[in-house]
Amino acid sequence: MLRSLRLVNYGLFRDVRVEWSDGFTAITGESGAGKSQLLEGLVALLGERWDTQRMGPFAESTQIAAEFEIGREHPLWAAIGEGFGIEADDGLSVRRDVNGDGRSLFRLQGQLVPRQVIRKTVPLLLDLLRQGHVTRLTSVEAGADWLDRFWGLAELGREVRVAYEAWRRIEREWEQVSEDVNPQTVKTWQEDLQTIEDAAVRSGEDEALRDQLLRFRSLNHLQADYRAAAALIDEEADGGALARVRQLSQHLQQMAALDHRLGPLYDDVVGVVETLTDMKYAMYRWWEALEQDPATQAAVEARSDLLARLKRRFGPELDDVLAYAERLRQDLADYRMLAVRREQLRAEARTAEDRYRTAAAALSAARRAGAKAATAALTDLAQQLEMPAASVVVAVEPGEPRAHGMDAVALWFSANRGQELAPLTKAASGGELARVGLAMAVLASDEEDGSLLLDEVDTGLGGLSAKRVAELLGELAGRRQIIAITHQPVVASRAEHQDVVSKSEREGVTEATATSIVGEDRVREVARMLSGSLDPTALSHARRLLSGDIDASAAETFQIPRKGGPYARDDS
């Protein structure tokens, strides 16, 4: 529900704030006073492209702000989306600031938001009917929602929306899972892992190979040094260390036999002999085990080169190569799980789609039945609004799967008998379009539809038709907030509240104001609307009209002609 509107330097308004209540509010005033600019300001607040002619002469910038009363469960909160720090609340504030260059800043709850967010959310809070312009009601999706409310299909419509969202949620997850890994990436993973596994890499292997290669590449030196060392220690060689120590041992043994104090020295020499002997055989065993085969050397060289290539490609160290292989195994395992999940999601999506199509088919059948009754009701109500030969046809045509079902609900219109039906928005005049929109709102509206704003949809109507509009608006005000700009006294008198827009000159500049009126002020305004004067007769009829003690045809008698006809369009 729209609670207030503030316009700063907009059109004729220097700085005006209008507050609205529940029920039916009529906005009246002289032609050209600026009444329509109030609703035009709201249209601008919805994110429409800015017209520099809208900026007033009072400042270098324009501000438009509105406050709405909505519930925390209103779908608008979900439509805003995440990322703006805006939480559900019982009220919503909307603001547009426009600088002198025409650039705009939009705010919801004081937070800056893109224009696109405004355009997809705030229009959910109101419908606007004016000459040649009807928001929401005539769109395909809104037409389907309207038919569902008219024919009592709201619950089935909700089932279809829930089924559609469930289907699309699964489809989105499937698309995300399918896009997570590129098949070429998976192929690369498989090839890299196969390369590492084929090499049978072992931790520390490269260091062992490095030592082995050093021995092969130093083989000549090792052979020469071994022969020299063996010759120095060999007991059979002349001058060999082992032979000389044995000779020393024999002499010390003889000496110890004569002087026991040399016994420990003899024991030490015996130990040296044993150590040298162990060294001799250890060196021999090393020599026997030393790899000296050229073929073995070539294999070690090749293996070392292979490991070097793996480290350059996946390293830099061999343990890094092994860690990469482990990551690849895990990634491929995850990918295989994703593949399984994709198949599960594909099956779930088919089931969800079948559930949606079954519900949507039932809704389509019910809509086709409801469309006949809606056609009769819309046509009947349109004919009551000075379109006596009009036909309004609600057509349910096949459409693409959407949240509102698989139907395209279109409105077709003919203003005269024998005239071929055509799409409503193309065939109807501005006034006809607005009156059909009013009929749609009357036949199927509830408080969830938000505010209904009407800009002179009663222009050109005779007294009886104007009375019918007043009755319809009064009835509709019990279900949703109505704010209507009107020149019809019978319509204004039916309203529960009335605001008057007037203009005056201040310091050489024309300025408009909007004021809520009650009591005698309201009597005088209705009298002005009846006859253009405040004579006793006009005031008397105004009081009777406000009290409901006079019919529309009698009220029409007191209206004076206006330029362009008795109920000419106000272009203010």
Coordinates of C-alpha atoms in Angstrom, one line a residue:
M1 CA 0.0 0.0 0.0
L2 CA 1.3 3.4 -1.0
R3 CA 1.6 5.6 2.2
S4 CA 3.3 8.7 0.9
L5 CA 4.8 10.5 -2.1
R6 CA 7.3 13.4 -2.0
L7 CA 8.2 15.4 -5.0
V8 CA 11.1 17.9 -4.8
N9 CA 11.6 20.2 -7.8
Y10 CA 9.4 18.0 -10.0
G11 CA 7.3 19.8 -12.6
L12 CA 5.2 22.5 -10.8
F13 CA 6.0 21.1 -7.4
R14 CA 8.7 22.8 -5.4
D15 CA 8.5 20.4 -2.4
V16 CA 5.3 18.6 -1.8
R17 CA 4.5 15.5 0.4
V18 CA 1.2 13.7 0.0
E19 CA 0.1 11.0 2.4
W20 CA -2.6 8.4 1.6
S21 CA -4.7 6.1 3.6
D22 CA -6.6 2.9 3.0
G23 CA -9.6 2.8 0.8
F24 CA -10.5 5.3 -2.0
T25 CA -8.8 8.7 -2.4
A26 CA -9.9 11.1 -5.1
I27 CA -7.4 13.7 -6.4
T28 CA -9.1 16.8 -7.9
G29 CA -8.3 20.3 -9.0
E30 CA -8.5 22.7 -11.9
S31 CA -7.2 21.7 -15.3
G32 CA -3.5 22.3 -15.6
A33 CA -3.0 22.4 -11.8
G34 CA -0.6 19.5 -11.8
K35 CA -2.7 16.6 -10.7
S36 CA -1.3 14.2 -13.3
Q37 CA 2.2 15.1 -12.3
L38 CA 1.7 13.4 -9.0
L39 CA 1.2 10.0 -10.8
E40 CA 3.8 10.9 -13.4
G41 CA 6.3 11.3 -10.5
L42 CA 5.4 7.7 -9.4
V43 CA 6.0 6.4 -12.9
A44 CA 9.4 8.1 -12.9
L45 CA 10.1 6.5 -9.5
L46 CA 9.5 3.1 -11.2
G47 CA 12.7 3.5 -13.2
E48 CA 11.2 4.9 -16.4
R49 CA 13.7 6.8 -18.6
W50 CA 14.1 10.4 -17.3
D51 CA 12.7 13.3 -19.3
T52 CA 14.6 16.5 -18.6
Q53 CA 11.3 18.4 -19.0
R54 CA 10.1 17.0 -15.8
M55 CA 12.7 18.8 -13.7
G56 CA 11.3 21.9 -12.0
P57 CA 12.6 25.5 -12.0
F58 CA 13.2 25.6 -8.3
A59 CA 16.6 23.8 -7.9
E60 CA 19.4 22.1 -9.9
S61 CA 18.2 18.5 -9.0
T62 CA 15.0 16.5 -8.5
Q63 CA 14.1 14.1 -5.7
I64 CA 11.2 11.6 -5.8
A65 CA 10.5 9.5 -2.8
A66 CA 7.7 7.1 -1.8
E67 CA 7.0 4.9 1.2
F68 CA 5.0 1.7 1.0
E69 CA 3.5 -0.5 3.6
I70 CA 4.0 -4.2 2.8
G71 CA 4.4 -7.4 4.7
R72 CA 7.6 -9.2 5.3
E73 CA 6.4 -12.1 3.2
H74 CA 5.8 -9.9 0.1
P75 CA 7.4 -11.4 -3.1
L76 CA 9.2 -8.1 -3.6
W77 CA 11.8 -9.0 -1.0
A78 CA 12.8 -12.1 -2.9
A79 CA 12.8 -10.2 -6.2
I80 CA 15.3 -7.7 -4.8
G81 CA 17.8 -10.5 -4.4
E82 CA 20.9 -10.7 -2.3
G83 CA 24.0 -8.5 -2.3
F84 CA 22.4 -5.2 -1.4
G85 CA 22.1 -5.6 2.4
I86 CA 18.3 -5.2 2.3
E87 CA 16.3 -7.3 4.7
A88 CA 12.6 -7.9 4.7
D89 CA 10.6 -5.4 6.6
D90 CA 7.0 -4.1 7.1
G91 CA 7.7 -1.0 5.1
L92 CA 9.7 -0.1 2.0
S93 CA 11.2 3.3 1.1
V94 CA 12.0 4.1 -2.6
R95 CA 13.9 7.2 -3.8
R96 CA 15.2 8.6 -7.0
D97 CA 17.6 11.5 -7.2
V98 CA 18.2 13.2 -10.5
N99 CA 21.0 15.7 -11.1
G100 CA 21.0 18.5 -13.7
D101 CA 22.6 16.2 -16.3
G102 CA 19.7 13.8 -16.0
R103 CA 21.7 11.1 -14.3
S104 CA 19.8 9.2 -11.6
L105 CA 20.6 7.4 -8.4
F106 CA 18.0 4.9 -7.0
R107 CA 17.7 3.7 -3.4
L108 CA 15.7 1.1 -1.7
Q109 CA 15.7 1.3 2.1
G110 CA 18.4 3.9 1.8
Q111 CA 20.7 1.5 -0.1
L112 CA 21.9 2.3 -3.6
V113 CA 20.6 -0.2 -6.1
P114 CA 20.7 -0.5 -10.0
R115 CA 17.8 0.8 -12.0
Q116 CA 17.1 -2.7 -13.1
V117 CA 16.3 -3.7 -9.5
I118 CA 13.8 -0.9 -9.2
R119 CA 12.1 -1.8 -12.5
K120 CA 11.6 -5.5 -11.5
T121 CA 10.5 -4.9 -7.9
V122 CA 8.6 -1.6 -7.3
P123 CA 6.0 -2.2 -10.0
L124 CA 4.9 -5.2 -8.0
L125 CA 3.4 -2.7 -5.5
L126 CA 0.9 -0.9 -7.8
D127 CA -1.1 -0.8 -11.0
L128 CA -1.5 2.4 -13.1
L129 CA -4.4 3.0 -15.3
R130 CA -4.4 6.1 -17.5
Q131 CA -5.4 7.2 -20.9
G132 CA -3.4 4.9 -23.3
H133 CA -1.3 3.4 -20.5
V134 CA -2.0 0.3 -18.4
T135 CA 0.8 -1.3 -16.4
R136 CA 1.0 -5.0 -15.6
L137 CA -2.6 -6.0 -16.2
T138 CA -2.2 -6.5 -20.0
S139 CA 1.1 -8.4 -19.9
V140 CA 1.0 -12.2 -20.7
E141 CA 2.0 -13.3 -17.2
A142 CA -0.2 -10.7 -15.4
G143 CA -3.1 -11.8 -17.7
A144 CA -2.6 -15.4 -16.5
D145 CA -2.5 -14.3 -12.9
W146 CA -5.6 -12.2 -13.4
L147 CA -7.5 -15.1 -14.9
D148 CA -6.5 -17.4 -12.1
R149 CA -7.8 -15.0 -9.5
F150 CA -11.0 -14.4 -11.5
W151 CA -11.8 -18.1 -11.9
G152 CA -10.5 -19.2 -8.4
L153 CA -7.4 -20.9 -9.7
A154 CA -4.9 -19.2 -7.5
E155 CA -4.1 -22.4 -5.5
L156 CA -3.5 -24.4 -8.7
G157 CA -1.5 -21.5 -10.1
R158 CA 0.7 -21.6 -7.0
E159 CA 1.2 -25.4 -7.4
V160 CA 2.4 -24.7 -11.0
R161 CA 4.8 -22.0 -9.9
V162 CA 6.2 -24.2 -7.1
A163 CA 6.6 -27.1 -9.6
Y164 CA 8.2 -24.8 -12.2
E165 CA 10.7 -23.4 -9.6
A166 CA 11.6 -26.9 -8.4
W167 CA 12.2 -28.1 -12.0
R168 CA 14.3 -25.0 -12.9
R169 CA 16.3 -25.3 -9.6
I170 CA 17.3 -28.8 -10.6
E171 CA 18.1 -27.7 -14.1
R172 CA 20.3 -24.9 -12.8
E173 CA 22.2 -27.3 -10.5
W174 CA 22.6 -29.7 -13.4
E175 CA 24.0 -26.9 -15.6
Q176 CA 26.4 -25.8 -12.8
V177 CA 27.6 -29.4 -12.3
S178 CA 28.1 -29.8 -16.0
E179 CA 30.0 -26.6 -16.3
D180 CA 32.3 -27.2 -13.3
V181 CA 34.9 -29.2 -15.2
N182 CA 35.8 -28.9 -18.9
P183 CA 36.0 -32.4 -20.6
Q184 CA 39.4 -31.4 -22.1
T185 CA 40.6 -30.6 -18.5
V186 CA 39.6 -34.0 -17.4
K187 CA 41.4 -35.6 -20.3
T188 CA 44.5 -33.7 -19.4
W189 CA 44.2 -34.9 -15.8
Q190 CA 43.9 -38.5 -17.0
E191 CA 46.9 -38.2 -19.3
D192 CA 49.1 -36.6 -16.6
L193 CA 48.2 -39.3 -14.0
Q194 CA 48.9 -42.0 -16.5
T195 CA 52.3 -40.6 -17.3
I196 CA 53.2 -40.5 -13.6
E197 CA 51.8 -43.9 -12.8
D198 CA 53.6 -45.5 -15.8
A199 CA 56.8 -44.1 -14.4
A200 CA 56.2 -45.9 -11.1
V201 CA 57.8 -43.0 -9.3
R202 CA 59.1 -43.7 -5.7
S203 CA 59.9 -41.1 -3.1
G204 CA 63.6 -40.4 -2.8
E205 CA 64.3 -42.4 -5.9
D206 CA 66.0 -39.5 -7.7
E207 CA 68.6 -39.1 -4.9
A208 CA 69.5 -42.9 -5.0
L209 CA 69.9 -42.6 -8.8
R210 CA 72.1 -39.6 -8.3
D211 CA 74.5 -41.6 -6.1
Q212 CA 74.4 -44.5 -8.5
L213 CA 75.2 -42.3 -11.5
L214 CA 78.1 -40.8 -9.6
R215 CA 79.6 -44.2 -9.2
F216 CA 79.2 -45.1 -12.8
R217 CA 80.7 -41.9 -14.0
S218 CA 83.7 -42.3 -11.6
L219 CA 84.2 -46.0 -12.3
N220 CA 87.8 -45.6 -13.7
H221 CA 88.9 -43.7 -10.6
L222 CA 87.3 -46.2 -8.3
Q223 CA 89.0 -49.1 -10.1
A224 CA 92.4 -47.5 -9.9
D225 CA 92.0 -46.5 -6.3
Y226 CA 90.8 -49.9 -5.3
R227 CA 93.8 -51.6 -6.9
A228 CA 96.2 -49.2 -5.1
A229 CA 94.5 -49.7 -1.8
A230 CA 94.4 -53.5 -2.2
A231 CA 98.1 -53.5 -3.0
L232 CA 98.9 -51.5 0.1
I233 CA 97.0 -53.8 2.4
D234 CA 97.6 -57.2 0.8
E235 CA 99.5 -59.5 3.0
E236 CA 101.0 -61.3 0.1
A237 CA 102.4 -58.3 -1.6
D238 CA 105.9 -57.1 -0.8
G239 CA 105.7 -54.2 1.6
G240 CA 102.0 -54.8 2.1
A241 CA 100.6 -53.3 5.3
L242 CA 99.1 -56.6 6.5
A243 CA 102.3 -58.5 6.0
R244 CA 104.4 -56.0 7.9
V245 CA 101.9 -55.8 10.8
R246 CA 102.0 -59.7 11.0
Q247 CA 105.8 -59.5 11.2
L248 CA 105.5 -56.9 14.0
S249 CA 103.0 -59.2 15.8
Q250 CA 105.5 -62.1 15.7
H251 CA 108.3 -60.0 17.2
L252 CA 106.1 -58.6 19.9
Q253 CA 104.8 -62.1 20.8
Q254 CA 108.4 -63.3 21.3
M255 CA 109.2 -60.2 23.4
A256 CA 106.1 -60.6 25.5
A257 CA 107.0 -64.2 26.3
L258 CA 110.3 -62.9 27.9
D259 CA 108.7 -59.7 29.4
H260 CA 105.0 -60.0 30.3
R261 CA 104.8 -56.2 30.5
L262 CA 104.7 -56.2 26.6
G263 CA 101.5 -58.4 26.6
P264 CA 99.1 -55.5 26.2
L265 CA 101.1 -54.1 23.3
Y266 CA 101.1 -57.4 21.6
D267 CA 97.3 -57.6 22.0
D268 CA 96.9 -54.2 20.3
V269 CA 99.0 -55.3 17.4
V270 CA 96.9 -58.5 17.1
G271 CA 93.8 -56.2 16.9
V272 CA 95.3 -54.2 14.1
V273 CA 96.0 -57.4 12.2
E274 CA 92.3 -58.3 12.6
T275 CA 91.1 -54.9 11.5
L276 CA 93.3 -54.8 8.4
T277 CA 92.1 -58.3 7.6
D278 CA 88.5 -57.2 7.9
M279 CA 89.2 -54.1 5.7
K280 CA 90.8 -56.3 3.1
Y281 CA 87.7 -58.6 2.8
A282 CA 85.3 -55.7 3.0
M283 CA 87.0 -53.9 0.1
Y284 CA 86.9 -57.1 -1.8
R285 CA 83.2 -57.6 -1.2
W286 CA 82.6 -53.9 -2.3
W287 CA 84.6 -54.6 -5.5
E288 CA 82.6 -57.7 -6.3
A289 CA 79.3 -55.8 -5.8
L290 CA 80.3 -52.7 -7.8
E291 CA 78.1 -52.3 -10.9
Q292 CA 80.3 -52.1 -13.9
D293 CA 77.9 -53.2 -16.6
P294 CA 77.5 -50.5 -19.4
A295 CA 73.9 -51.7 -20.0
T296 CA 73.1 -51.1 -16.4
Q297 CA 74.6 -47.6 -16.6
A298 CA 72.6 -46.8 -19.6
A299 CA 69.4 -47.9 -17.8
V300 CA 70.2 -45.7 -14.8
E301 CA 70.9 -42.8 -17.1
A302 CA 67.6 -43.2 -18.9
R303 CA 65.7 -43.5 -15.6
S304 CA 67.4 -40.4 -14.2
D305 CA 66.4 -38.4 -17.4
L306 CA 62.8 -39.6 -17.1
L307 CA 62.6 -38.4 -13.5
A308 CA 64.2 -35.1 -14.4
R309 CA 61.5 -34.6 -17.1
L310 CA 58.7 -35.4 -14.6
K311 CA 60.1 -32.9 -12.1
R312 CA 60.4 -30.2 -14.8
R313 CA 56.8 -30.8 -15.8
F314 CA 55.0 -31.5 -12.5
G315 CA 57.7 -30.7 -9.9
P316 CA 60.0 -29.0 -9.0
E317 CA 60.8 -31.9 -6.6
L318 CA 59.9 -35.6 -7.0
D319 CA 57.7 -35.4 -3.9
D320 CA 55.8 -32.6 -5.7
V321 CA 55.2 -34.9 -8.6
L322 CA 53.8 -37.6 -6.2
A323 CA 51.6 -35.0 -4.5
Y324 CA 50.3 -33.8 -7.9
A325 CA 49.4 -37.4 -8.8
E326 CA 47.5 -37.8 -5.5
R327 CA 45.6 -34.6 -6.3
L328 CA 44.8 -35.9 -9.7
R329 CA 43.4 -39.1 -8.3
Q330 CA 41.2 -37.1 -5.9
D331 CA 40.0 -34.7 -8.7
L332 CA 39.2 -37.6 -11.0
A333 CA 37.3 -39.3 -8.2
D334 CA 35.4 -36.1 -7.6
Y335 CA 34.7 -35.8 -11.3
R336 CA 33.4 -39.4 -11.4
M337 CA 31.1 -38.5 -8.5
L338 CA 29.9 -35.4 -10.4
A339 CA 29.2 -37.6 -13.4
V340 CA 27.0 -39.8 -11.1
R341 CA 25.4 -36.6 -9.7
R342 CA 24.7 -35.3 -13.2
E343 CA 22.9 -38.5 -14.1
Q344 CA 20.9 -38.2 -10.8
L345 CA 20.0 -34.6 -11.5
R346 CA 19.1 -35.5 -15.1
A347 CA 16.6 -38.1 -13.8
E348 CA 15.3 -35.7 -11.1
A349 CA 14.9 -33.0 -13.7
R350 CA 12.8 -35.3 -15.9
T351 CA 10.6 -36.2 -13.0
A352 CA 10.2 -32.5 -12.0
E353 CA 9.4 -31.5 -15.5
D354 CA 6.7 -34.2 -15.8
R355 CA 5.3 -33.0 -12.5
Y356 CA 5.3 -29.4 -13.8
R357 CA 3.7 -30.3 -17.1
T358 CA 1.0 -32.4 -15.4
A359 CA 0.1 -29.5 -13.1
A360 CA 0.4 -26.9 -16.0
A361 CA -1.9 -29.0 -18.2
A362 CA -4.6 -29.1 -15.5
L363 CA -4.2 -25.4 -15.0
S364 CA -4.5 -24.8 -18.8
A365 CA -7.7 -26.8 -19.0
A366 CA -9.2 -24.9 -16.1
R367 CA -8.1 -21.6 -17.6
R368 CA -9.8 -22.4 -20.9
A369 CA -13.1 -23.0 -19.0
G370 CA -12.6 -19.8 -17.0
A371 CA -11.8 -17.7 -20.1
K372 CA -15.3 -18.1 -21.3
A373 CA -16.8 -16.7 -18.1
A374 CA -14.1 -14.0 -18.0
T375 CA -15.0 -13.0 -21.5
A376 CA -18.6 -12.6 -20.7
A377 CA -17.9 -10.7 -17.4
L378 CA -15.4 -8.3 -19.0
T379 CA -17.6 -7.6 -22.0
D380 CA -20.6 -6.9 -19.7
L381 CA -18.7 -4.5 -17.5
A382 CA -17.0 -2.7 -20.4
Q383 CA -20.5 -2.1 -22.0
Q384 CA -21.5 -0.5 -18.7
L385 CA -18.7 2.0 -19.1
E386 CA -20.0 3.7 -22.3
M387 CA -18.7 1.0 -24.7
P388 CA -22.1 -0.5 -25.5
A389 CA -20.9 -2.5 -28.5
A390 CA -17.6 -3.6 -27.1
S391 CA -16.3 -7.1 -27.0
V392 CA -13.4 -8.2 -24.7
V393 CA -12.2 -11.7 -25.3
V394 CA -9.9 -13.6 -23.0
A395 CA -7.9 -16.0 -25.1
V396 CA -5.9 -18.9 -23.6
E397 CA -3.2 -19.8 -26.2
P398 CA -0.4 -22.3 -26.0
G399 CA 2.9 -20.8 -24.8
E400 CA 6.3 -21.7 -23.6
P401 CA 6.8 -23.3 -20.1
R402 CA 7.0 -20.5 -17.6
A403 CA 6.3 -20.0 -13.9
H404 CA 2.7 -19.0 -14.7
G405 CA 2.1 -22.2 -16.8
M406 CA 2.2 -23.1 -20.4
D407 CA -0.3 -20.5 -21.5
A408 CA -0.2 -17.1 -23.1
V409 CA -3.3 -15.4 -21.8
A410 CA -4.1 -12.6 -24.3
L411 CA -6.9 -10.0 -24.3
W412 CA -8.6 -9.2 -27.7
F413 CA -10.9 -6.3 -28.2
S414 CA -13.4 -4.9 -30.6
A415 CA -15.2 -1.6 -29.9
N416 CA -18.0 -2.1 -32.5
R417 CA -20.2 -4.9 -33.6
G418 CA -18.9 -6.5 -36.8
Q419 CA -15.4 -5.2 -36.2
E420 CA -12.7 -7.8 -36.2
L421 CA -11.1 -8.6 -32.9
A422 CA -7.5 -7.4 -32.4
P423 CA -5.0 -7.3 -29.5
L424 CA -6.4 -5.0 -26.8
T425 CA -3.4 -2.8 -26.6
K426 CA -3.5 -2.1 -30.3
A427 CA -7.3 -2.0 -30.9
A428 CA -8.5 0.0 -27.9
S429 CA -8.2 3.8 -27.6
G430 CA -6.6 5.3 -24.6
G431 CA -9.8 5.7 -22.7
E432 CA -11.1 2.3 -23.8
L433 CA -7.8 0.7 -22.6
A434 CA -8.0 2.4 -19.3
R435 CA -11.7 1.4 -18.8
V436 CA -11.0 -2.3 -19.7
G437 CA -8.1 -2.2 -17.2
L438 CA -10.5 -0.8 -14.6
A439 CA -13.0 -3.7 -15.4
M440 CA -10.2 -6.2 -15.0
A441 CA -9.2 -4.7 -11.6
V442 CA -12.8 -4.8 -10.4
L443 CA -13.4 -8.4 -11.5
A444 CA -10.3 -9.8 -9.9
S445 CA -8.4 -7.9 -7.3
D446 CA -7.2 -8.5 -3.8
E447 CA -5.0 -6.7 -1.2
E448 CA -1.9 -8.5 -2.5
D449 CA -2.3 -6.5 -5.8
G450 CA -1.1 -3.3 -4.0
S451 CA -2.4 0.2 -4.9
L452 CA -4.5 1.0 -8.0
L453 CA -3.7 4.4 -9.5
L454 CA -6.2 5.9 -12.0
D455 CA -5.5 9.0 -14.0
E456 CA -8.8 10.3 -15.4
V457 CA -10.1 7.0 -16.7
D458 CA -13.6 8.5 -16.3
T459 CA -12.9 11.3 -18.8
G460 CA -15.7 11.6 -21.4
L461 CA -18.2 9.5 -19.5
G462 CA -21.8 10.6 -19.0
G463 CA -23.4 10.9 -15.6
L464 CA -24.8 7.3 -15.4
S465 CA -21.5 5.8 -16.6
A466 CA -19.6 8.1 -14.2
K467 CA -21.8 6.9 -11.4
R468 CA -21.1 3.3 -12.4
V469 CA -17.3 4.0 -12.3
A470 CA -17.8 5.6 -8.8
E471 CA -19.7 2.5 -7.6
L472 CA -17.0 0.2 -9.0
L473 CA -14.2 2.2 -7.4
G474 CA -16.1 2.2 -4.1
E475 CA -16.5 -1.5 -4.3
L476 CA -12.9 -2.1 -5.3
A477 CA -11.6 0.1 -2.4
G478 CA -12.8 -2.6 0.0
R479 CA -10.1 -4.9 -1.5
R480 CA -7.2 -2.6 -2.4
Q481 CA -6.1 1.0 -2.1
I482 CA -7.5 3.3 -4.8
I483 CA -6.0 6.7 -5.8
A484 CA -7.9 8.3 -8.6
I485 CA -7.5 11.6 -10.4
T486 CA -10.9 12.7 -11.6
H487 CA -12.9 15.6 -12.9
Q488 CA -16.2 13.8 -12.2
P489 CA -17.9 15.1 -9.1
V490 CA -19.9 11.9 -8.7
V491 CA -16.6 9.9 -8.6
A492 CA -15.0 12.4 -6.2
S493 CA -18.0 12.3 -3.9
R494 CA -17.8 8.5 -3.6
A495 CA -14.2 8.6 -2.3
E496 CA -13.5 8.3 1.4
H497 CA -10.7 10.8 1.1
Q498 CA -10.0 13.7 -1.2
D499 CA -6.9 15.7 -2.1
V500 CA -7.0 18.9 -4.1
V501 CA -4.1 20.1 -6.3
S502 CA -3.9 23.9 -6.9
K503 CA -1.4 26.2 -8.3
S504 CA -0.4 29.8 -7.6
E505 CA 2.3 32.3 -8.6
R506 CA 5.1 33.0 -6.2
E507 CA 7.8 35.4 -7.0
G508 CA 7.0 35.2 -10.7
V509 CA 7.1 31.3 -10.7
T510 CA 4.0 29.1 -10.9
E511 CA 4.0 26.5 -8.1
A512 CA 1.6 23.7 -7.3
T513 CA 0.5 22.3 -3.9
A514 CA -1.5 19.3 -2.8
T515 CA -3.8 19.5 0.2
S516 CA -6.1 16.9 1.9
I517 CA -9.5 18.4 2.3
V518 CA -12.5 17.5 4.5
G519 CA -15.8 19.0 5.6
E520 CA -16.8 22.3 4.0
D521 CA -13.6 22.5 2.0
R522 CA -14.6 19.3 0.3
V523 CA -18.1 20.6 -0.3
R524 CA -16.7 23.7 -2.0
E525 CA -14.4 21.6 -4.2
V526 CA -17.2 19.3 -5.3
A527 CA -19.4 22.4 -6.0
R528 CA -16.6 23.8 -8.1
M529 CA -16.4 20.5 -10.1
L530 CA -20.2 20.6 -10.6
S531 CA -20.6 24.2 -11.9
G532 CA -17.4 26.0 -11.7
S533 CA -18.9 28.3 -9.0
L534 CA -19.7 28.4 -5.3
D535 CA -23.3 29.6 -5.6
P536 CA -25.8 28.2 -3.1
T537 CA -27.3 25.8 -5.6
A538 CA -24.0 24.3 -6.4
L539 CA -23.1 24.0 -2.7
S540 CA -26.4 22.4 -1.9
H541 CA -26.0 19.8 -4.7
A542 CA -22.5 19.2 -3.6
R543 CA -23.6 18.4 0.0
R544 CA -26.3 16.1 -1.4
L545 CA -23.9 14.4 -3.6
L546 CA -21.4 13.8 -0.8
S547 CA -24.1 12.5 1.4
G548 CA -25.4 10.2 -1.4
D549 CA -28.7 11.9 -1.6
I550 CA -28.6 12.7 -5.4
D551 CA -28.0 10.5 -8.4
A552 CA -25.5 10.9 -11.2
S553 CA -27.8 12.1 -13.9
A554 CA -29.0 14.9 -11.6
A555 CA -25.5 15.9 -10.8
E556 CA -24.6 16.0 -14.5
T557 CA -27.1 18.8 -15.0
F558 CA -24.9 21.2 -13.0
Q559 CA -21.7 20.5 -14.9
I560 CA -20.5 23.3 -17.2
P561 CA -18.9 22.7 -20.6
R562 CA -15.1 22.6 -20.7
K563 CA -12.7 23.2 -23.6
G564 CA -12.8 20.2 -25.9
G565 CA -16.0 18.8 -24.5
P566 CA -17.7 18.5 -21.2
Y567 CA -15.2 16.0 -19.8
A568 CA -12.1 16.8 -21.8
R569 CA -8.8 15.1 -20.9
D570 CA -6.7 17.0 -18.4
D571 CA -3.1 17.1 -19.7
S572 CA -1.7 18.7 -16.5

